[in-house]
Amino acid sequence: MSRRLLMVVTEDWYFRQHWQAQAEAAARAGWDVAVATRINAPEHAAAITAAGLRLVPLAMNRRSLNPLRELGAVGELVRLYRREQPDLIHHVALKPVLYGSLAARWAGVPHWLNGLPGLGYVYASDEPKARLLRPLIGGLFRLLLNHTCSRVLLQNHDDAKFFAAGIVAPERVHCVRGVGVDIQRYAPVPEPPGPPLAVLAARMLWEKGVAELVEAARMLRSRNVPLRIALVGGPDPGNPRSVPEEVLRGWQAEGLVEWWGLRSDMPEVWRQASIAVLPTTYREGLPTVLLEAAATGRPLIATDMPGCREVVRPGETGLLVPPGDAVALAEALATLAGDAALRARQGAAARRAAETEFAVPVVTAQVLDLYRQMMGAEP
């Protein structure tokens, strides 16, 4: 009889983008895999079930802060876990980790893995709200994640060290770097002709460094550096830190950047790019967009932040700059924009790293080994 795996992810689109390959790998390895997620669009539900995964609709809302609704979300998970009776639950992201750990205790689930793709706003920001939430979230982590049935999965070594240094017992902390990249879909191609193009692909949030990139673009234009800069992604209206659409259109009208909006054809985006840039001030897990660009053979510019440091090796696969420093960002962009040979060398090194360290089969094998260890089997 197959072991039963339940993956809990709040959004169907997020599961498809980042976790479906791992769920499919688990199914091929003999697990009976169910996915509990909120259904946002019929095409996402159809794609999940077409992959042979059992879909369980989830009402949990990642944006909700209503206390009664949040209690209802915990109750929903308890009922789900008792009904499904999984051998192992894989929670993904903060709310499923916290609520799911509580529900798993009440439902008597034997094993659960708590995956945190990044520590995000609460641990990266110095805003009063973040400082207020930090001890509360830390206390909940200590209370809920040290259970004998629980393990914690982080995506970069900085986060793993942070958790093992006083939040969760070190033997319960594991690091698997990212969710992997499809190195066939993101294949290396030469740069297109014309002025080089730097691409920031992300949700249009202030924490992603959008303002710093625009300021760097302003500096480069004053120096007549031949570089196009494109913002690829849409605003996130449910997020208070979203960049308003009128601001994005204003920057484009000013000629500082091109705003391409939300794109589903990311392989084509990276084929058109010469440089990937992610000037985030957000505490990322391991940014998938950097892996996609690396697999396409593009050099990387990112801030010296957890997650980014796992992929961007200064002078080898790209350049790191201090977070929030538009001047340093402009210098890094100018350096790569003016040296095609350097772009080619760093892009080739980034591709090699994608093949040997970050390809989907490499990453999924590590996650499956962790599942086996949790079930008491040898990896």
Short mmCIF file of C-alpha atoms in Angstrom, two decimals:
data_model
loop_
_atom_site.label_atom_id
_atom_site.label_comp_id
_atom_site.label_asym_id
_atom_site.label_seq_id
_atom_site.Cartn_x
_atom_site.Cartn_y
_atom_site.Cartn_z
CA MET A 1 0.00 0.00 0.00
CA SER A 2 1.34 3.44 -0.96
CA ARG A 3 2.34 5.89 1.71
CA ARG A 4 0.02 8.90 1.73
CA LEU A 5 1.55 12.36 1.21
CA LEU A 6 -0.51 15.53 1.59
CA MET A 7 0.95 18.84 0.38
CA VAL A 8 -0.68 21.98 1.80
CA VAL A 9 -0.12 25.17 -0.22
CA THR A 10 -2.46 28.16 0.01
CA GLU A 11 -2.55 29.12 -3.71
CA ASP A 12 -2.97 26.86 -6.73
CA TRP A 13 -0.85 29.08 -9.00
CA TYR A 14 1.99 29.06 -6.45
CA PHE A 15 1.87 25.28 -6.21
CA ARG A 16 2.01 24.95 -10.00
CA GLN A 17 4.91 27.37 -10.39
CA HIS A 18 7.11 26.05 -7.61
CA TRP A 19 6.00 22.71 -6.16
CA GLN A 20 4.20 20.61 -8.77
CA ALA A 21 7.41 19.05 -10.08
CA GLN A 22 8.24 17.82 -6.59
CA ALA A 23 4.74 16.44 -6.07
CA GLU A 24 4.95 14.59 -9.39
CA ALA A 25 8.36 13.18 -8.42
CA ALA A 26 6.88 11.88 -5.16
CA ALA A 27 4.05 10.21 -7.09
CA ARG A 28 6.57 8.54 -9.42
CA ALA A 29 8.44 7.34 -6.32
CA GLY A 30 5.31 5.52 -5.17
CA TRP A 31 3.60 8.02 -2.87
CA ASP A 32 -0.16 8.56 -3.02
CA VAL A 33 -0.07 12.36 -3.38
CA ALA A 34 -2.90 14.77 -2.56
CA VAL A 35 -2.65 18.55 -2.85
CA ALA A 36 -4.73 20.82 -0.61
CA THR A 37 -4.87 24.33 -2.04
CA ARG A 38 -7.21 27.22 -2.73
CA ILE A 39 -8.64 27.03 -6.27
CA ASN A 40 -8.20 30.40 -7.98
CA ALA A 41 -8.70 29.32 -11.60
CA PRO A 42 -10.15 26.22 -13.29
CA GLU A 43 -7.09 25.83 -15.52
CA HIS A 44 -4.84 25.44 -12.47
CA ALA A 45 -7.11 22.76 -11.02
CA ALA A 46 -7.21 20.97 -14.37
CA ALA A 47 -3.41 21.01 -14.69
CA ILE A 48 -2.93 19.60 -11.19
CA THR A 49 -5.36 16.72 -11.71
CA ALA A 50 -4.03 16.06 -15.23
CA ALA A 51 -0.64 15.41 -13.61
CA GLY A 52 -2.20 12.53 -11.67
CA LEU A 53 -2.36 14.40 -8.37
CA ARG A 54 -5.48 14.31 -6.21
CA LEU A 55 -6.80 17.85 -5.60
CA VAL A 56 -8.44 18.86 -2.32
CA PRO A 57 -10.00 22.37 -2.37
CA LEU A 58 -8.93 24.55 0.56
CA ALA A 59 -10.72 27.68 1.77
CA MET A 60 -7.74 29.14 3.67
CA ASN A 61 -6.92 32.71 2.61
CA ARG A 62 -3.28 33.76 2.95
CA ARG A 63 -4.27 37.44 3.29
CA SER A 64 -6.98 37.08 5.93
CA LEU A 65 -6.37 38.46 9.43
CA ASN A 66 -9.92 38.01 10.73
CA PRO A 67 -9.58 36.04 14.02
CA LEU A 68 -12.80 34.05 13.55
CA ARG A 69 -11.88 33.18 9.97
CA GLU A 70 -8.40 32.12 11.08
CA LEU A 71 -9.82 29.81 13.75
CA GLY A 72 -12.05 28.39 11.04
CA ALA A 73 -8.98 27.78 8.87
CA VAL A 74 -7.33 25.74 11.63
CA GLY A 75 -10.55 23.77 12.08
CA GLU A 76 -10.72 23.14 8.34
CA LEU A 77 -7.21 21.64 8.44
CA VAL A 78 -8.01 19.44 11.44
CA ARG A 79 -11.04 18.00 9.62
CA LEU A 80 -9.01 17.57 6.43
CA TYR A 81 -6.18 15.74 8.21
CA ARG A 82 -8.58 13.41 10.03
CA ARG A 83 -10.37 12.64 6.78
CA GLU A 84 -7.26 12.11 4.64
CA GLN A 85 -5.18 10.35 7.32
CA PRO A 86 -1.84 11.13 5.63
CA ASP A 87 1.40 9.44 6.67
CA LEU A 88 3.27 12.69 5.96
CA ILE A 89 2.16 16.28 5.47
CA HIS A 90 4.33 18.85 3.69
CA HIS A 91 3.26 22.38 4.68
CA VAL A 92 4.50 25.20 2.44
CA ALA A 93 4.81 28.86 3.59
CA LEU A 94 4.10 30.64 6.85
CA LYS A 95 0.35 30.26 7.38
CA PRO A 96 0.17 26.56 6.43
CA VAL A 97 3.24 25.92 8.61
CA LEU A 98 1.77 27.57 11.71
CA TYR A 99 -1.87 26.52 11.31
CA GLY A 100 -0.97 23.14 9.86
CA SER A 101 1.41 22.25 12.69
CA LEU A 102 -1.31 22.99 15.23
CA ALA A 103 -3.88 21.00 13.25
CA ALA A 104 -1.48 18.08 12.75
CA ARG A 105 -1.02 17.78 16.51
CA TRP A 106 -4.76 17.75 17.14
CA ALA A 107 -5.41 15.30 14.32
CA GLY A 108 -2.66 12.90 15.39
CA VAL A 109 -0.67 13.04 12.13
CA PRO A 110 2.53 10.97 12.55
CA HIS A 111 4.91 13.17 10.51
CA TRP A 112 4.85 16.69 9.12
CA LEU A 113 7.44 18.74 7.24
CA ASN A 114 7.28 22.53 7.58
CA GLY A 115 8.67 24.23 4.49
CA LEU A 116 9.45 27.94 4.74
CA PRO A 117 10.47 29.34 1.33
CA GLY A 118 11.85 32.47 3.03
CA LEU A 119 11.56 34.53 6.19
CA GLY A 120 10.25 37.53 4.27
CA TYR A 121 9.02 40.86 5.53
CA VAL A 122 8.85 40.04 9.25
CA TYR A 123 12.57 39.20 9.52
CA ALA A 124 13.94 41.58 6.87
CA SER A 125 12.11 44.84 7.57
CA ASP A 126 12.83 47.40 10.29
CA GLU A 127 9.31 48.82 10.09
CA PRO A 128 7.44 49.00 13.44
CA LYS A 129 4.91 46.39 12.34
CA ALA A 130 7.66 43.90 11.45
CA ARG A 131 9.51 44.53 14.72
CA LEU A 132 6.26 43.98 16.61
CA LEU A 133 5.46 40.73 14.81
CA ARG A 134 8.98 39.27 15.00
CA PRO A 135 8.94 38.06 18.64
CA LEU A 136 5.39 36.77 18.21
CA ILE A 137 6.25 34.72 15.11
CA GLY A 138 9.49 33.54 16.71
CA GLY A 139 7.57 32.36 19.78
CA LEU A 140 5.11 30.46 17.61
CA PHE A 141 7.98 28.83 15.72
CA ARG A 142 9.55 27.65 18.99
CA LEU A 143 6.23 26.38 20.30
CA LEU A 144 4.99 24.59 17.19
CA LEU A 145 8.06 23.45 15.25
CA ASN A 146 9.95 21.58 17.98
CA HIS A 147 7.47 18.71 18.14
CA THR A 148 8.99 15.24 17.80
CA CYS A 149 6.89 14.60 14.66
CA SER A 150 8.00 17.83 12.97
CA ARG A 151 10.91 18.81 10.74
CA VAL A 152 11.69 22.22 9.24
CA LEU A 153 12.81 22.65 5.62
CA LEU A 154 14.63 25.87 4.65
CA GLN A 155 15.87 26.94 1.22
CA ASN A 156 19.18 28.57 2.09
CA HIS A 157 21.95 28.06 4.62
CA ASP A 158 21.49 31.49 6.24
CA ASP A 159 17.93 30.62 7.23
CA ALA A 160 18.94 27.13 8.35
CA LYS A 161 21.64 28.54 10.65
CA PHE A 162 19.20 31.14 11.97
CA PHE A 163 16.62 28.49 12.92
CA ALA A 164 19.17 26.08 14.38
CA ALA A 165 20.67 28.82 16.57
CA GLY A 166 17.85 28.90 19.10
CA ILE A 167 14.45 28.53 17.42
CA VAL A 168 14.32 24.84 16.47
CA ALA A 169 16.54 21.98 17.63
CA PRO A 170 19.35 21.65 15.04
CA GLU A 171 18.55 17.99 14.32
CA ARG A 172 15.08 19.05 13.13
CA VAL A 173 16.41 21.66 10.64
CA HIS A 174 17.12 20.72 7.02
CA CYS A 175 18.25 22.76 4.02
CA VAL A 176 17.38 21.99 0.40
CA ARG A 177 18.27 24.91 -1.84
CA GLY A 178 15.16 26.04 -3.66
CA VAL A 179 12.58 24.12 -5.63
CA GLY A 180 14.73 23.43 -8.67
CA VAL A 181 14.74 24.65 -12.24
CA ASP A 182 13.81 22.81 -15.43
CA ILE A 183 17.10 22.99 -17.35
CA GLN A 184 15.47 21.68 -20.54
CA ARG A 185 12.75 24.35 -20.55
CA TYR A 186 15.27 27.05 -19.62
CA ALA A 187 17.99 26.20 -22.13
CA PRO A 188 21.04 28.41 -22.78
CA VAL A 189 20.87 30.62 -25.86
CA PRO A 190 23.09 33.46 -27.09
CA GLU A 191 22.10 37.03 -26.29
CA PRO A 192 19.97 38.73 -28.91
CA PRO A 193 21.58 41.59 -30.87
CA GLY A 194 21.19 45.22 -29.85
CA PRO A 195 21.63 47.06 -26.56
CA PRO A 196 21.72 44.69 -23.56
CA LEU A 197 18.52 44.20 -21.60
CA ALA A 198 18.39 43.80 -17.80
CA VAL A 199 15.22 42.14 -16.46
CA LEU A 200 13.70 42.27 -12.99
CA ALA A 201 11.05 39.53 -12.84
CA ALA A 202 9.00 39.61 -9.65
CA ARG A 203 5.80 40.78 -8.09
CA MET A 204 5.90 44.56 -8.22
CA LEU A 205 6.54 45.15 -4.50
CA TRP A 206 8.70 47.87 -3.02
CA GLU A 207 10.67 45.19 -1.11
CA LYS A 208 11.79 43.68 -4.41
CA GLY A 209 13.97 46.76 -4.96
CA VAL A 210 11.88 48.25 -7.75
CA ALA A 211 12.47 51.85 -6.63
CA GLU A 212 16.24 51.30 -6.33
CA LEU A 213 16.33 49.82 -9.83
CA VAL A 214 14.45 52.79 -11.27
CA GLU A 215 16.83 55.17 -9.50
CA ALA A 216 19.77 53.21 -10.92
CA ALA A 217 18.18 53.49 -14.37
CA ARG A 218 17.99 57.25 -13.92
CA MET A 219 21.72 57.36 -13.10
CA LEU A 220 22.64 55.18 -16.06
CA ARG A 221 20.62 57.33 -18.43
CA SER A 222 22.48 60.43 -17.23
CA ARG A 223 25.74 58.61 -18.05
CA ASN A 224 24.45 57.46 -21.47
CA VAL A 225 25.00 53.80 -20.62
CA PRO A 226 23.35 51.75 -23.41
CA LEU A 227 21.13 49.50 -21.32
CA ARG A 228 17.42 48.72 -21.44
CA ILE A 229 15.70 47.75 -18.20
CA ALA A 230 12.42 45.82 -18.07
CA LEU A 231 10.14 45.17 -15.10
CA VAL A 232 8.32 41.87 -15.59
CA GLY A 233 5.45 41.19 -13.22
CA GLY A 234 2.22 42.69 -11.99
CA PRO A 235 1.22 44.62 -8.88
CA ASP A 236 -0.18 42.62 -5.96
CA PRO A 237 -3.33 44.58 -4.99
CA GLY A 238 -3.83 42.55 -1.82
CA ASN A 239 -0.38 43.54 -0.56
CA PRO A 240 0.01 46.97 1.11
CA ARG A 241 3.59 47.15 -0.23
CA SER A 242 2.52 46.76 -3.86
CA VAL A 243 3.78 49.34 -6.36
CA PRO A 244 0.69 51.07 -7.82
CA GLU A 245 0.05 50.52 -11.51
CA GLU A 246 0.01 54.26 -12.19
CA VAL A 247 3.54 54.54 -10.77
CA LEU A 248 4.76 51.74 -13.05
CA ARG A 249 3.14 53.39 -16.06
CA GLY A 250 4.65 56.71 -15.06
CA TRP A 251 8.18 55.29 -15.01
CA GLN A 252 7.59 53.75 -18.40
CA ALA A 253 6.26 57.02 -19.82
CA GLU A 254 9.36 58.76 -18.47
CA GLY A 255 11.50 56.33 -20.46
CA LEU A 256 13.36 54.98 -17.43
CA VAL A 257 12.17 51.37 -17.65
CA GLU A 258 9.87 49.19 -19.70
CA TRP A 259 6.99 47.60 -17.80
CA TRP A 260 6.05 44.31 -19.46
CA GLY A 261 3.41 43.30 -16.92
CA LEU A 262 2.68 39.74 -15.90
CA ARG A 263 4.14 37.16 -18.32
CA SER A 264 3.56 33.42 -18.48
CA ASP A 265 6.28 32.80 -21.08
CA MET A 266 9.33 33.22 -18.83
CA PRO A 267 11.68 31.13 -21.02
CA GLU A 268 11.11 33.65 -23.81
CA VAL A 269 11.63 36.57 -21.39
CA TRP A 270 15.04 35.23 -20.33
CA ARG A 271 16.00 34.52 -23.94
CA GLN A 272 15.49 38.21 -24.68
CA ALA A 273 17.42 39.30 -21.59
CA SER A 274 21.16 39.88 -21.23
CA ILE A 275 21.22 40.30 -17.43
CA ALA A 276 18.96 39.17 -14.57
CA VAL A 277 18.61 41.66 -11.73
CA LEU A 278 16.94 41.19 -8.34
CA PRO A 279 17.72 44.09 -5.95
CA THR A 280 15.48 42.68 -3.22
CA THR A 281 15.47 43.84 0.39
CA TYR A 282 13.12 40.93 1.17
CA ARG A 283 14.48 37.88 2.95
CA GLU A 284 14.08 35.44 0.07
CA GLY A 285 14.20 31.66 0.31
CA LEU A 286 15.98 30.98 -2.95
CA PRO A 287 14.62 33.06 -5.83
CA THR A 288 13.36 30.87 -8.66
CA VAL A 289 13.76 33.73 -11.15
CA LEU A 290 17.51 33.73 -10.56
CA LEU A 291 17.62 29.99 -11.22
CA GLU A 292 15.62 30.41 -14.44
CA ALA A 293 17.97 33.14 -15.66
CA ALA A 294 21.03 31.11 -14.64
CA ALA A 295 19.76 28.07 -16.55
CA THR A 296 19.31 30.28 -19.62
CA GLY A 297 22.96 31.32 -19.32
CA ARG A 298 22.43 34.84 -18.06
CA PRO A 299 24.67 36.61 -15.52
CA LEU A 300 22.99 37.66 -12.27
CA ILE A 301 22.92 40.86 -10.22
CA ALA A 302 21.28 40.65 -6.82
CA THR A 303 21.50 42.10 -3.34
CA ASP A 304 23.69 40.50 -0.70
CA MET A 305 20.75 38.87 1.06
CA PRO A 306 19.92 35.32 2.22
CA GLY A 307 18.81 33.22 -0.72
CA CYS A 308 20.43 35.42 -3.33
CA ARG A 309 23.86 34.52 -1.93
CA GLU A 310 23.20 30.83 -2.69
CA VAL A 311 23.04 31.48 -6.44
CA VAL A 312 25.03 34.66 -7.09
CA ARG A 313 28.75 34.04 -6.57
CA PRO A 314 30.53 37.39 -7.00
CA GLY A 315 32.85 37.42 -9.98
CA GLU A 316 31.75 33.91 -11.02
CA THR A 317 28.01 33.81 -11.77
CA GLY A 318 27.30 37.52 -11.28
CA LEU A 319 27.58 40.45 -8.89
CA LEU A 320 26.22 41.16 -5.41
CA VAL A 321 25.38 44.67 -4.22
CA PRO A 322 24.31 46.00 -0.81
CA PRO A 323 20.52 46.10 -0.32
CA GLY A 324 18.96 49.52 -0.80
CA ASP A 325 22.05 50.94 -2.57
CA ALA A 326 21.00 52.35 -5.95
CA VAL A 327 24.51 53.68 -6.66
CA ALA A 328 26.13 50.26 -6.25
CA LEU A 329 23.32 48.74 -8.31
CA ALA A 330 23.95 51.24 -11.12
CA GLU A 331 27.67 50.43 -11.08
CA ALA A 332 27.03 46.69 -11.30
CA LEU A 333 24.62 47.16 -14.19
CA ALA A 334 27.09 49.44 -15.99
CA THR A 335 29.89 46.88 -15.49
CA LEU A 336 27.94 44.06 -17.13
CA ALA A 337 26.29 46.27 -19.75
CA GLY A 338 29.70 47.38 -21.00
CA ASP A 339 31.39 43.97 -21.19
CA ALA A 340 29.81 41.31 -23.40
CA ALA A 341 32.67 38.86 -22.75
CA LEU A 342 32.15 39.14 -19.00
CA ARG A 343 28.43 38.54 -19.44
CA ALA A 344 29.17 35.43 -21.48
CA ARG A 345 31.65 34.02 -18.92
CA GLN A 346 29.40 34.62 -15.93
CA GLY A 347 26.34 33.37 -17.79
CA ALA A 348 28.13 30.13 -18.68
CA ALA A 349 29.15 29.65 -15.03
CA ALA A 350 25.58 30.30 -13.94
CA ARG A 351 24.35 27.63 -16.36
CA ARG A 352 26.84 25.09 -14.98
CA ALA A 353 25.62 25.79 -11.44
CA ALA A 354 22.02 25.35 -12.57
CA GLU A 355 22.84 21.96 -14.12
CA THR A 356 24.86 20.52 -11.24
CA GLU A 357 23.25 22.08 -8.14
CA PHE A 358 19.78 23.45 -8.86
CA ALA A 359 18.18 21.28 -11.55
CA VAL A 360 14.78 19.82 -10.64
CA PRO A 361 16.02 16.19 -10.40
CA VAL A 362 18.83 17.21 -8.02
CA VAL A 363 16.50 19.11 -5.70
CA THR A 364 13.58 16.67 -5.78
CA ALA A 365 15.91 13.77 -4.94
CA GLN A 366 16.98 15.62 -1.80
CA VAL A 367 13.37 16.28 -0.76
CA LEU A 368 12.38 12.66 -1.37
CA ASP A 369 15.35 11.52 0.71
CA LEU A 370 14.09 13.73 3.54
CA TYR A 371 10.61 12.20 3.23
CA ARG A 372 12.16 8.73 3.53
CA GLN A 373 14.23 9.73 6.55
CA MET A 374 11.17 11.10 8.28
CA MET A 375 9.35 7.83 7.68
CA GLY A 376 12.24 5.93 9.22
CA ALA A 377 13.77 4.61 5.99
CA GLU A 378 17.31 5.01 4.74
CA PRO A 379 17.77 7.79 2.14
#
